[in-house]
Amino acid sequence: ILWAARLLPARCLANTNLLHHGPPALGAAALLLNVLLGLLPLVFVVGMSVLLHRVPQSVGSGGPAAWAGLLSVLCVAGVAFGLQQALAPFQAAVGELVVRHVDQRCRGELMRAALVEAPARSLDDQGLLDRLDVARDAFDRASASPGDAAAGVLALIARYTQLAGAVVLVGYALSPVAAVVIGVTSLVIRFGQRGSLGAFGDFYDSITAEKRKATYLKNLATGPQAAKEIRLLGLIDWMRDRHRRETMAYLSRMWEGRRRLLGKPFLVLAMVGLVGAGVVVAHLAVTGARGGLTLLQLGIALQAVLILMRFGVYFPECDVQTQYGLIALDSMRAFRDGAKELPRIAPGKGRSAEGLPRKSIRFENVGFRYEPGGPAVLDGLDLELPAGKCTAVVGLNGAGKTTLVKLLTRLYDPTEGRITVDGDDLLDIEDRDWHRRCAVIFQDFVRYELSAADNIALGAPHREATDEELLAAARRAGAEGVLDGLPDGLRTVLSRQYRGGRDLSGGQWQRIGLARALHAVHSGSSMLVLDEPTAQLDVRAEAEFFDTFLDLTRDLTTMIISHRFSSVRRADQIVVLEHGRVAERGTHDELVAAGGRYAELFRLQAERFNDEPDPTREPSAPKTDVTV
C-alpha cells in the first residue's frame, strides 16, 4: 500500500503512515480492490473495441468460429462491466472500515495528547484551542477526518491505476507521443486542481475563528442550553440578527477566498486541457482520416483519451476527504506538538505517594505566573497545611485561591519556590500517584451525562466499586434522598436527553459531586480539596452538611475554598489570601478578635443575613464582592 501510495500527490505522501493504523489484511484487501476497480474499466474498453473490430469480419464470414469468438469477447467485456458494478459498493464499505480503524487510533492519540501529555496550560492557549477545535469537529463528523483521508488515499489508487493503463492504451493504439501529451495534460490539470484545492484548504483553515463564532451562535440558538433565557428575554430576534452577521462575515471571507484561489486557476487549467486534448484529438482525427488506424485502434484510442480527459476533474470519493482530512490530521499534530513546547510539570522521581501527607504540606516562598513576564498570581506565598486537619482559604476574587489548588494538585508547578510534602519536594513524587491521593471537586465540576453510579464511581476509576460503596458515599454526602427520587436509583442517567433520564437541580448535582469526592477518599485518597463545596445549597442544607463534614473527614487533610463563612468558621485554621500572599491565618475566633481583614469580611457577610439591621449603626461601606 505504501509503495502504491508513493505514486500519489506530495501532500498525501507525508501522511501515508495513516495506513499503518489498520489491520494488514484490511489494507491488502483495499489495495487489491482499488487496483481491480482501476483495471476493470480498461478491460471493458479493450473488450468493446475488439468487439467493434470483429463485428464486420463476423458478419462478412458468417462462420460459427467467428461468432463464437465474438461471443467470448462480449462475455469478457460483460464480466468486466458486471464485476466493476459489483465491486464498486465494496470500495465504500472497505473505505469505511479503514476510516474507523484510523480514526479510532487518531482519536486515542488526540485524547492522550489533550488529557495526559499536554500540560494543563495548553487548554488556556487560544491558538492551540483552535487546533483542537478543528480536530474535534472532524471526529464529530462535522468535517472530513484523518480516517477519511486514509480511505481517500486508497481510492486514489484506482484512479491512478486507470490513468497509467489509459496512457499505455493510447500509446499502443495511437502513438507514444500522443500518450505523453494527453498523460502530461491530465497530470497538469490534476495537480493544478489539487494545488488550488490545497491552497483553499489552507485558507479555509485560517478562518477557523470566524467559523467558531458562527457555529457557537447556531448551536446556542438551536440547543437546550440557553432556550429558557432566549424565550423569556425575547432574544430570538437579536440571536437571529447576530447569527446572520457572524455567518455572513465568515461566508464573505470564504467566498472571496474561493473566487481568488479556485476561480482563476480553473480558467488557466481549462485552457491547458483544451489545448492538450485538442492536439491529441486532432492527431487522432488526421491519422484516422488517412487510414492509419484500424477500427480496433480507433475504438481503444478514442475511449482511452476520454478517460484521460476526465482524469483532471474533481474526484468525489477522495478529493475533499484527503484535503480536509489532512487538515484535521495536521491540526491534531499541531496541537500535540504545540503543547510539547509549553512548560510542563517536572517528571516525578518515582517516589510513592502512599500514606502522604503524614505531617504537613508546605508552600515555601511560592510564586506563580501563567505567562512568562505576566503578572504574579502568587508572590512569595508561605503556607502550611497540617496533615489530618481542615484548612479554609478565603480572599477576594483574584487572590490566587484556584491557582493554589492547581499547584497543590500538580496541574501546574510553581515558577518560584517549592512545595514540600513531609519535608520532601513534591516534584520528587510520581505525579500520577499524587493525583490519586487528591480528591478534588472544583467549583465547575463536570456533570457527566452518565448514570448516577458512574458519576459517583468516577471519583476512583482505577477500582471497581460495589453499589453498597456508592450508596455509602451518597449517604455521607447527603445525596441519598437524591438517589431515592430517581426512577432507577443508581442506574438512572442524569440527563433528560436519554430515555428514562432525569435532570438534577444545582444543589442535587453538588451533592453528587461531593459523593464522588468522598468515594475517592474511601478508595484511598488522603487529601480532600473542595472549591465552593456548598455554593448551590441553601443555608439550611449547608448547615446540615457542615455539621457532619468534620466528622466525615476526621484525620483527613482537607482544604476548603468557600464564599460563606458558615463553611469555614469551624475549620482548624483559616487562611486569608491577598495579592498572592498569606495576609492572615488562625482560627475563626482568633481572626475575629484580631479585627483584621477576615473580621471585616465576616462582618460584611453577616450583615447580609441580618433581617433587622441596627438603626444606630453607621452605614457600612459598599459591600465588596468576595469569594471566601
mmCIF file of C-alpha atoms in Angstrom, residues 319-464:
data_model
loop_
_atom_site.group_PDB
_atom_site.id
_atom_site.type_symbol
_atom_site.label_atom_id
_atom_site.label_comp_id
_atom_site.label_asym_id
_atom_site.label_seq_id
_atom_site.Cartn_x
_atom_site.Cartn_y
_atom_site.Cartn_z
ATOM 1 C CA ASP A 319 -10.572 14.882 -3.036
ATOM 2 C CA VAL A 320 -12.479 16.547 -0.190
ATOM 3 C CA GLN A 321 -11.688 13.594 2.066
ATOM 4 C CA THR A 322 -7.935 13.795 1.580
ATOM 5 C CA GLN A 323 -7.765 17.596 1.591
ATOM 6 C CA TYR A 324 -9.802 18.342 4.700
ATOM 7 C CA GLY A 325 -8.998 15.063 6.424
ATOM 8 C CA LEU A 326 -5.333 16.002 6.279
ATOM 9 C CA ILE A 327 -6.193 19.450 7.681
ATOM 10 C CA ALA A 328 -7.755 17.687 10.669
ATOM 11 C CA LEU A 329 -4.686 15.479 10.999
ATOM 12 C CA ASP A 330 -2.362 18.481 10.753
ATOM 13 C CA SER A 331 -4.443 20.285 13.390
ATOM 14 C CA MET A 332 -4.210 17.304 15.714
ATOM 15 C CA ARG A 333 -0.453 17.172 15.266
ATOM 16 C CA ALA A 334 -0.147 20.956 15.640
ATOM 17 C CA PHE A 335 -1.969 20.771 18.968
ATOM 18 C CA ARG A 336 0.207 17.876 20.117
ATOM 19 C CA ASP A 337 3.481 19.480 19.016
ATOM 20 C CA GLY A 338 2.481 22.963 20.198
ATOM 21 C CA ALA A 339 1.585 21.606 23.621
ATOM 22 C CA LYS A 340 5.029 19.991 23.856
ATOM 23 C CA GLU A 341 6.638 23.419 23.537
ATOM 24 C CA LEU A 342 4.819 24.763 26.595
ATOM 25 C CA PRO A 343 6.322 24.462 30.088
ATOM 26 C CA ARG A 344 5.412 21.098 31.540
ATOM 27 C CA ILE A 345 5.241 19.816 35.071
ATOM 28 C CA ALA A 346 8.512 18.190 36.052
ATOM 29 C CA PRO A 347 8.511 14.389 35.805
ATOM 30 C CA GLY A 348 8.323 12.749 39.210
ATOM 31 C CA LYS A 349 11.386 10.930 40.502
ATOM 32 C CA GLY A 350 9.443 7.789 41.270
ATOM 33 C CA ARG A 351 8.719 8.313 44.952
ATOM 34 C CA SER A 352 5.409 6.780 46.006
ATOM 35 C CA ALA A 353 2.653 8.961 47.461
ATOM 36 C CA GLU A 354 1.330 6.118 49.616
ATOM 37 C CA GLY A 355 0.344 7.373 53.077
ATOM 38 C CA LEU A 356 1.222 11.015 52.320
ATOM 39 C CA PRO A 357 0.965 13.509 53.854
ATOM 40 C CA ARG A 358 1.813 12.286 57.351
ATOM 41 C CA LYS A 359 2.962 15.620 58.804
ATOM 42 C CA SER A 360 2.181 18.598 56.542
ATOM 43 C CA ILE A 361 2.236 20.144 53.103
ATOM 44 C CA ARG A 362 4.179 23.410 52.905
ATOM 45 C CA PHE A 363 4.268 26.176 50.298
ATOM 46 C CA GLU A 364 7.709 27.748 50.693
ATOM 47 C CA ASN A 365 8.108 31.202 49.102
ATOM 48 C CA VAL A 366 5.974 30.022 46.175
ATOM 49 C CA GLY A 367 5.480 32.292 43.171
ATOM 50 C CA PHE A 368 3.496 31.573 40.025
ATOM 51 C CA ARG A 369 2.842 33.286 36.699
ATOM 52 C CA TYR A 370 0.659 31.865 33.943
ATOM 53 C CA GLU A 371 2.780 33.551 31.271
ATOM 54 C CA PRO A 372 6.486 34.459 31.342
ATOM 55 C CA GLY A 373 6.630 38.136 32.193
ATOM 56 C CA GLY A 374 2.939 38.119 33.125
ATOM 57 C CA PRO A 375 1.516 39.288 36.450
ATOM 58 C CA ALA A 376 2.369 37.230 39.525
ATOM 59 C CA VAL A 377 -0.736 35.382 40.694
ATOM 60 C CA LEU A 378 1.135 34.063 43.735
ATOM 61 C CA ASP A 379 4.101 36.021 45.073
ATOM 62 C CA GLY A 380 6.228 34.719 47.923
ATOM 63 C CA LEU A 381 3.462 32.542 49.361
ATOM 64 C CA ASP A 382 4.279 30.722 52.607
ATOM 65 C CA LEU A 383 1.581 28.350 53.807
ATOM 66 C CA GLU A 384 1.408 25.140 55.832
ATOM 67 C CA LEU A 385 -1.425 22.604 55.539
ATOM 68 C CA PRO A 386 -1.193 20.338 58.604
ATOM 69 C CA ALA A 387 -1.898 16.690 57.893
ATOM 70 C CA GLY A 388 -5.200 15.441 59.224
ATOM 71 C CA LYS A 389 -6.545 18.977 59.691
ATOM 72 C CA CYS A 390 -9.051 21.175 57.852
ATOM 73 C CA THR A 391 -7.700 24.391 56.305
ATOM 74 C CA ALA A 392 -10.048 27.009 54.887
ATOM 75 C CA VAL A 393 -8.824 29.529 52.305
ATOM 76 C CA VAL A 394 -10.607 32.855 51.904
ATOM 77 C CA GLY A 395 -9.907 36.012 49.948
ATOM 78 C CA LEU A 396 -11.121 38.474 47.366
ATOM 79 C CA ASN A 397 -11.674 37.359 43.776
ATOM 80 C CA GLY A 398 -8.328 37.086 42.015
ATOM 81 C CA ALA A 399 -6.386 36.477 45.216
ATOM 82 C CA GLY A 400 -4.991 33.207 43.832
ATOM 83 C CA LYS A 401 -7.178 30.618 45.575
ATOM 84 C CA THR A 402 -7.917 28.489 42.484
ATOM 85 C CA THR A 403 -4.277 28.724 41.410
ATOM 86 C CA LEU A 404 -3.358 27.425 44.854
ATOM 87 C CA VAL A 405 -5.493 24.338 44.176
ATOM 88 C CA LYS A 406 -3.870 23.825 40.754
ATOM 89 C CA LEU A 407 -0.409 23.885 42.314
ATOM 90 C CA LEU A 408 -1.402 21.655 45.210
ATOM 91 C CA THR A 409 -2.753 19.012 42.801
ATOM 92 C CA ARG A 410 0.227 19.405 40.435
ATOM 93 C CA LEU A 411 -1.714 20.553 37.405
ATOM 94 C CA TYR A 412 0.970 23.256 37.383
ATOM 95 C CA ASP A 413 4.363 23.597 39.034
ATOM 96 C CA PRO A 414 5.482 26.785 40.835
ATOM 97 C CA THR A 415 7.572 29.189 38.816
ATOM 98 C CA GLU A 416 9.352 30.166 42.047
ATOM 99 C CA GLY A 417 9.853 28.474 45.382
ATOM 100 C CA ARG A 418 8.748 24.939 46.098
ATOM 101 C CA ILE A 419 6.038 22.782 47.660
ATOM 102 C CA THR A 420 7.073 20.085 50.110
ATOM 103 C CA VAL A 421 5.269 17.035 51.495
ATOM 104 C CA ASP A 422 6.622 15.968 54.887
ATOM 105 C CA GLY A 423 9.767 17.946 54.091
ATOM 106 C CA ASP A 424 10.425 16.409 50.666
ATOM 107 C CA ASP A 425 9.912 18.267 47.412
ATOM 108 C CA LEU A 426 6.564 17.495 45.753
ATOM 109 C CA LEU A 427 8.450 17.224 42.455
ATOM 110 C CA ASP A 428 10.062 14.018 43.733
ATOM 111 C CA ILE A 429 6.681 12.252 43.925
ATOM 112 C CA GLU A 430 5.298 10.469 40.869
ATOM 113 C CA ASP A 431 2.679 12.902 39.557
ATOM 114 C CA ARG A 432 0.074 10.250 38.621
ATOM 115 C CA ASP A 433 0.441 8.652 42.040
ATOM 116 C CA TRP A 434 -0.024 12.070 43.694
ATOM 117 C CA HIS A 435 -3.136 12.750 41.629
ATOM 118 C CA ARG A 436 -4.697 9.583 43.026
ATOM 119 C CA ARG A 437 -4.088 10.838 46.544
ATOM 120 C CA CYS A 438 -6.047 14.023 45.776
ATOM 121 C CA ALA A 439 -9.844 14.037 45.851
ATOM 122 C CA VAL A 440 -10.851 17.334 44.254
ATOM 123 C CA ILE A 441 -14.218 18.864 43.475
ATOM 124 C CA PHE A 442 -13.819 22.095 41.543
ATOM 125 C CA GLN A 443 -16.498 24.755 41.537
ATOM 126 C CA ASP A 444 -17.241 23.929 37.897
ATOM 127 C CA PHE A 445 -17.022 20.155 38.355
ATOM 128 C CA VAL A 446 -18.127 18.049 35.407
ATOM 129 C CA ARG A 447 -21.730 16.857 35.280
ATOM 130 C CA TYR A 448 -21.383 13.672 33.270
ATOM 131 C CA GLU A 449 -24.404 12.593 31.228
ATOM 132 C CA LEU A 450 -23.969 9.102 32.630
ATOM 133 C CA SER A 451 -25.717 7.098 35.319
ATOM 134 C CA ALA A 452 -25.665 8.264 38.922
ATOM 135 C CA ALA A 453 -23.491 5.253 39.711
ATOM 136 C CA ASP A 454 -20.917 6.279 37.097
ATOM 137 C CA ASN A 455 -20.934 9.899 38.296
ATOM 138 C CA ILE A 456 -20.010 8.778 41.803
ATOM 139 C CA ALA A 457 -17.675 5.926 40.809
ATOM 140 C CA LEU A 458 -15.550 8.250 38.652
ATOM 141 C CA GLY A 459 -14.037 9.522 41.898
ATOM 142 C CA ALA A 460 -11.925 6.334 41.830
ATOM 143 C CA PRO A 461 -11.934 4.951 38.266
ATOM 144 C CA HIS A 462 -8.927 2.719 38.983
ATOM 145 C CA ARG A 463 -11.031 0.287 41.026
ATOM 146 C CA GLU A 464 -14.380 -1.450 40.637
#
